[in-house]
Amino acid sequence: MIIGANSIIKGDIESEGSIRIDGRIIGNITSLGNIIITENAFVKGDIKSFNADIYGKCEGNVHVKGKIDIHQNSSLMGDIIAKSFNTKEGSMFKGNCIVDPNEELVITIDSTNSNTDANLVDFVKSSNNKQNKEKDQSNAVNDKEHENKKAY
């Protein structure tokens, strides 16, 4: 997913994949992939993801399952929990930092607002959501009957 340079999003974002942010986000971000905050981007909210690369500005706590890189001329104001943390000369970091190679972060995405039958927990799709599958199958049958009526 790409959040364009002229975009402003107010609210939380959840994604199964990686996110590249070129615009502004006011809200928390949860991603089962990587998050890249580009040079002109700004995020005000907490981030949970697999890895994070910060080239722009971020105000909020960052918890990653792997590594976080804070690049030159970027800033992070918030606490970090990661297995690996790298910062480049010229970057700014204000907060607490816990770097523990044994730290296990579990990332979950709330699928109650989604039309899919997948519940995502710690990077694995759960396929035991029987009720949603039955509902989807029922909707598919109703759609097919509606199409058949249109044909006449």
PDB file of C-alpha atoms in Angstrom:
ATOM      1  CA  MET A   1       0.000   0.000   0.000  1.00  0.00           C
ATOM      2  CA  ILE A   2       1.239   3.500  -0.793  1.00  0.00           C
ATOM      3  CA  ILE A   3       0.005   6.617   0.983  1.00  0.00           C
ATOM      4  CA  GLY A   4       0.622   9.394  -1.564  1.00  0.00           C
ATOM      5  CA  ALA A   5       2.569  12.592  -0.955  1.00  0.00           C
ATOM      6  CA  ASN A   6      -0.521  14.828  -0.963  1.00  0.00           C
ATOM      7  CA  SER A   7      -2.560  12.506   1.282  1.00  0.00           C
ATOM      8  CA  ILE A   8      -3.610  13.197   4.856  1.00  0.00           C
ATOM      9  CA  ILE A   9      -5.175  10.307   6.742  1.00  0.00           C
ATOM     10  CA  LYS A  10      -6.759  10.775  10.149  1.00  0.00           C
ATOM     11  CA  GLY A  11      -7.459   7.392  11.699  1.00  0.00           C
ATOM     12  CA  ASP A  12      -5.867   4.030  12.297  1.00  0.00           C
ATOM     13  CA  ILE A  13      -4.507   1.908   9.448  1.00  0.00           C
ATOM     14  CA  GLU A  14      -4.245  -1.886   9.428  1.00  0.00           C
ATOM     15  CA  SER A  15      -2.654  -3.792   6.567  1.00  0.00           C
ATOM     16  CA  GLU A  16      -1.698  -7.357   5.734  1.00  0.00           C
ATOM     17  CA  GLY A  17       1.154  -6.077   3.562  1.00  0.00           C
ATOM     18  CA  SER A  18       3.882  -3.474   3.602  1.00  0.00           C
ATOM     19  CA  ILE A  19       3.086   0.245   3.664  1.00  0.00           C
ATOM     20  CA  ARG A  20       5.028   3.127   2.118  1.00  0.00           C
ATOM     21  CA  ILE A  21       4.051   6.513   3.520  1.00  0.00           C
ATOM     22  CA  ASP A  22       4.794   9.617   1.466  1.00  0.00           C
ATOM     23  CA  GLY A  23       2.049  11.766   3.046  1.00  0.00           C
ATOM     24  CA  ARG A  24       0.765  12.482   6.555  1.00  0.00           C
ATOM     25  CA  ILE A  25      -0.928  10.073   8.942  1.00  0.00           C
ATOM     26  CA  ILE A  26      -2.500  10.986  12.249  1.00  0.00           C
ATOM     27  CA  GLY A  27      -3.318   7.612  13.791  1.00  0.00           C
ATOM     28  CA  ASN A  28      -1.860   4.249  14.677  1.00  0.00           C
ATOM     29  CA  ILE A  29      -0.458   1.924  12.020  1.00  0.00           C
ATOM     30  CA  THR A  30      -0.417  -1.859  12.261  1.00  0.00           C
ATOM     31  CA  SER A  31       1.142  -3.846   9.443  1.00  0.00           C
ATOM     32  CA  LEU A  32       2.052  -7.481   8.997  1.00  0.00           C
ATOM     33  CA  GLY A  33       4.739  -6.281   6.554  1.00  0.00           C
ATOM     34  CA  ASN A  34       7.291  -3.471   6.578  1.00  0.00           C
ATOM     35  CA  ILE A  35       6.650   0.248   7.027  1.00  0.00           C
ATOM     36  CA  ILE A  36       8.632   2.891   5.170  1.00  0.00           C
ATOM     37  CA  ILE A  37       8.202   6.529   6.160  1.00  0.00           C
ATOM     38  CA  THR A  38       9.782   8.546   3.351  1.00  0.00           C
ATOM     39  CA  GLU A  39      11.711  11.857   3.623  1.00  0.00           C
ATOM     40  CA  ASN A  40       8.735  14.238   3.426  1.00  0.00           C
ATOM     41  CA  ALA A  41       6.308  11.998   5.341  1.00  0.00           C
ATOM     42  CA  PHE A  42       4.970  12.546   8.850  1.00  0.00           C
ATOM     43  CA  VAL A  43       3.344  10.024  11.190  1.00  0.00           C
ATOM     44  CA  LYS A  44       1.791  10.885  14.540  1.00  0.00           C
ATOM     45  CA  GLY A  45       0.771   7.625  16.170  1.00  0.00           C
ATOM     46  CA  ASP A  46       2.079   4.264  17.283  1.00  0.00           C
ATOM     47  CA  ILE A  47       3.517   1.809  14.767  1.00  0.00           C
ATOM     48  CA  LYS A  48       3.549  -1.983  14.953  1.00  0.00           C
ATOM     49  CA  SER A  49       5.125  -3.825  12.037  1.00  0.00           C
ATOM     50  CA  PHE A  50       7.619  -6.437  10.939  1.00  0.00           C
ATOM     51  CA  ASN A  51      10.384  -3.899  10.138  1.00  0.00           C
ATOM     52  CA  ALA A  52      10.448  -0.085   9.930  1.00  0.00           C
ATOM     53  CA  ASP A  53      12.554   2.363   7.912  1.00  0.00           C
ATOM     54  CA  ILE A  54      12.182   5.992   8.939  1.00  0.00           C
ATOM     55  CA  TYR A  55      13.444   8.656   6.548  1.00  0.00           C
ATOM     56  CA  GLY A  56      10.905  11.322   7.615  1.00  0.00           C
ATOM     57  CA  LYS A  57       9.345  12.340  10.928  1.00  0.00           C
ATOM     58  CA  CYS A  58       7.525  10.109  13.388  1.00  0.00           C
ATOM     59  CA  GLU A  59       5.946  10.910  16.755  1.00  0.00           C
ATOM     60  CA  GLY A  60       4.864   7.744  18.526  1.00  0.00           C
ATOM     61  CA  ASN A  61       6.050   4.415  19.833  1.00  0.00           C
ATOM     62  CA  VAL A  62       7.471   1.915  17.357  1.00  0.00           C
ATOM     63  CA  HIS A  63       7.342  -1.819  18.045  1.00  0.00           C
ATOM     64  CA  VAL A  64       8.825  -4.048  15.359  1.00  0.00           C
ATOM     65  CA  LYS A  65       9.253  -7.781  15.151  1.00  0.00           C
ATOM     66  CA  GLY A  66      12.625  -7.366  13.394  1.00  0.00           C
ATOM     67  CA  LYS A  67      14.643  -4.180  12.894  1.00  0.00           C
ATOM     68  CA  ILE A  68      14.148  -0.442  12.818  1.00  0.00           C
ATOM     69  CA  ASP A  69      16.393   1.918  10.858  1.00  0.00           C
ATOM     70  CA  ILE A  70      16.360   5.663  11.491  1.00  0.00           C
ATOM     71  CA  HIS A  71      18.054   7.344   8.541  1.00  0.00           C
ATOM     72  CA  GLN A  72      19.943  10.634   8.176  1.00  0.00           C
ATOM     73  CA  ASN A  73      17.861  13.830   8.643  1.00  0.00           C
ATOM     74  CA  SER A  74      14.920  11.859  10.086  1.00  0.00           C
ATOM     75  CA  SER A  75      13.422  11.993  13.556  1.00  0.00           C
ATOM     76  CA  LEU A  76      11.618   9.661  15.925  1.00  0.00           C
ATOM     77  CA  MET A  77      10.085  10.841  19.168  1.00  0.00           C
ATOM     78  CA  GLY A  78       8.796   7.779  21.005  1.00  0.00           C
ATOM     79  CA  ASP A  79       9.795   4.493  22.522  1.00  0.00           C
ATOM     80  CA  ILE A  80      11.241   1.594  20.530  1.00  0.00           C
ATOM     81  CA  ILE A  81      10.995  -2.150  21.036  1.00  0.00           C
ATOM     82  CA  ALA A  82      12.903  -4.178  18.444  1.00  0.00           C
ATOM     83  CA  LYS A  83      15.287  -7.049  17.865  1.00  0.00           C
ATOM     84  CA  SER A  84      17.671  -4.702  16.035  1.00  0.00           C
ATOM     85  CA  PHE A  85      18.013  -0.890  15.998  1.00  0.00           C
ATOM     86  CA  ASN A  86      20.184   1.195  13.663  1.00  0.00           C
ATOM     87  CA  THR A  87      20.495   4.953  13.524  1.00  0.00           C
ATOM     88  CA  LYS A  88      22.454   7.056  11.061  1.00  0.00           C
ATOM     89  CA  GLU A  89      24.491  10.166  11.820  1.00  0.00           C
ATOM     90  CA  GLY A  90      22.292  13.249  11.564  1.00  0.00           C
ATOM     91  CA  SER A  91      19.117  11.499  12.712  1.00  0.00           C
ATOM     92  CA  MET A  92      17.241  12.423  15.882  1.00  0.00           C
ATOM     93  CA  PHE A  93      15.788   9.966  18.409  1.00  0.00           C
ATOM     94  CA  LYS A  94      14.143  10.913  21.707  1.00  0.00           C
ATOM     95  CA  GLY A  95      12.668   8.102  23.766  1.00  0.00           C
ATOM     96  CA  ASN A  96      13.385   4.815  25.446  1.00  0.00           C
ATOM     97  CA  CYS A  97      14.768   1.862  23.540  1.00  0.00           C
ATOM     98  CA  ILE A  98      14.612  -1.859  24.231  1.00  0.00           C
ATOM     99  CA  VAL A  99      16.698  -3.971  21.877  1.00  0.00           C
ATOM    100  CA  ASP A 100      16.369  -7.657  22.625  1.00  0.00           C
ATOM    101  CA  PRO A 101      17.097 -10.366  20.041  1.00  0.00           C
ATOM    102  CA  ASN A 102      14.836 -12.699  22.036  1.00  0.00           C
ATOM    103  CA  GLU A 103      11.873 -10.270  22.149  1.00  0.00           C
ATOM    104  CA  GLU A 104       8.755 -11.739  20.523  1.00  0.00           C
ATOM    105  CA  LEU A 105       6.203  -9.227  19.276  1.00  0.00           C
ATOM    106  CA  VAL A 106       2.793 -10.531  18.301  1.00  0.00           C
ATOM    107  CA  ILE A 107       1.034  -8.380  15.718  1.00  0.00           C
ATOM    108  CA  THR A 108      -2.710  -8.798  15.280  1.00  0.00           C
ATOM    109  CA  ILE A 109      -5.143  -7.149  12.910  1.00  0.00           C
ATOM    110  CA  ASP A 110      -8.821  -6.770  13.782  1.00  0.00           C
ATOM    111  CA  SER A 111     -10.769  -8.288  10.907  1.00  0.00           C
ATOM    112  CA  THR A 112     -14.233  -7.424  12.279  1.00  0.00           C
ATOM    113  CA  ASN A 113     -14.489  -4.472   9.883  1.00  0.00           C
ATOM    114  CA  SER A 114     -13.372  -6.547   6.920  1.00  0.00           C
ATOM    115  CA  ASN A 115     -15.419  -8.568   4.447  1.00  0.00           C
ATOM    116  CA  THR A 116     -12.858 -11.357   4.413  1.00  0.00           C
ATOM    117  CA  ASP A 117     -13.075 -14.549   6.415  1.00  0.00           C
ATOM    118  CA  ALA A 118      -9.464 -14.330   7.579  1.00  0.00           C
ATOM    119  CA  ASN A 119      -8.335 -13.516  11.085  1.00  0.00           C
ATOM    120  CA  LEU A 120      -4.700 -12.499  11.051  1.00  0.00           C
ATOM    121  CA  VAL A 121      -2.668 -13.369  14.095  1.00  0.00           C
ATOM    122  CA  ASP A 122       1.101 -13.172  14.238  1.00  0.00           C
ATOM    123  CA  PHE A 123       1.574 -13.261  10.469  1.00  0.00           C
ATOM    124  CA  VAL A 124      -0.562 -16.387   9.973  1.00  0.00           C
ATOM    125  CA  LYS A 125      -4.057 -16.489   8.521  1.00  0.00           C
ATOM    126  CA  SER A 126      -6.478 -18.533  10.574  1.00  0.00           C
ATOM    127  CA  SER A 127      -8.883 -20.583   8.462  1.00  0.00           C
ATOM    128  CA  ASN A 128     -11.220 -21.782  11.193  1.00  0.00           C
ATOM    129  CA  ASN A 129     -13.807 -19.022  10.833  1.00  0.00           C
ATOM    130  CA  LYS A 130     -16.656 -21.332   9.806  1.00  0.00           C
ATOM    131  CA  GLN A 131     -19.521 -18.845  10.245  1.00  0.00           C
ATOM    132  CA  ASN A 132     -18.061 -16.286   7.819  1.00  0.00           C
ATOM    133  CA  LYS A 133     -17.355 -19.023   5.251  1.00  0.00           C
ATOM    134  CA  GLU A 134     -20.946 -20.261   5.444  1.00  0.00           C
ATOM    135  CA  LYS A 135     -22.238 -16.684   5.122  1.00  0.00           C
ATOM    136  CA  ASP A 136     -20.011 -16.049   2.076  1.00  0.00           C
ATOM    137  CA  GLN A 137     -21.232 -19.282   0.460  1.00  0.00           C
ATOM    138  CA  SER A 138     -24.856 -18.276   1.112  1.00  0.00           C
ATOM    139  CA  ASN A 139     -24.243 -14.840  -0.427  1.00  0.00           C
ATOM    140  CA  ALA A 140     -22.665 -16.454  -3.485  1.00  0.00           C
ATOM    141  CA  VAL A 141     -25.766 -18.645  -3.985  1.00  0.00           C
ATOM    142  CA  ASN A 142     -28.060 -15.602  -3.629  1.00  0.00           C
ATOM    143  CA  ASP A 143     -25.953 -13.628  -6.134  1.00  0.00           C
ATOM    144  CA  LYS A 144     -26.131 -16.506  -8.630  1.00  0.00           C
ATOM    145  CA  GLU A 145     -29.947 -16.734  -8.277  1.00  0.00           C
ATOM    146  CA  HIS A 146     -30.202 -12.954  -8.806  1.00  0.00           C
ATOM    147  CA  GLU A 147     -28.087 -13.226 -11.993  1.00  0.00           C
ATOM    148  CA  ASN A 148     -30.318 -16.046 -13.296  1.00  0.00           C
ATOM    149  CA  LYS A 149     -33.450 -13.900 -12.769  1.00  0.00           C
ATOM    150  CA  LYS A 150     -31.877 -11.026 -14.722  1.00  0.00           C
ATOM    151  CA  ALA A 151     -31.191 -13.348 -17.661  1.00  0.00           C
ATOM    152  CA  TYR A 152     -34.933 -13.921 -18.225  1.00  0.00           C
TER     153      TYR A 152
END
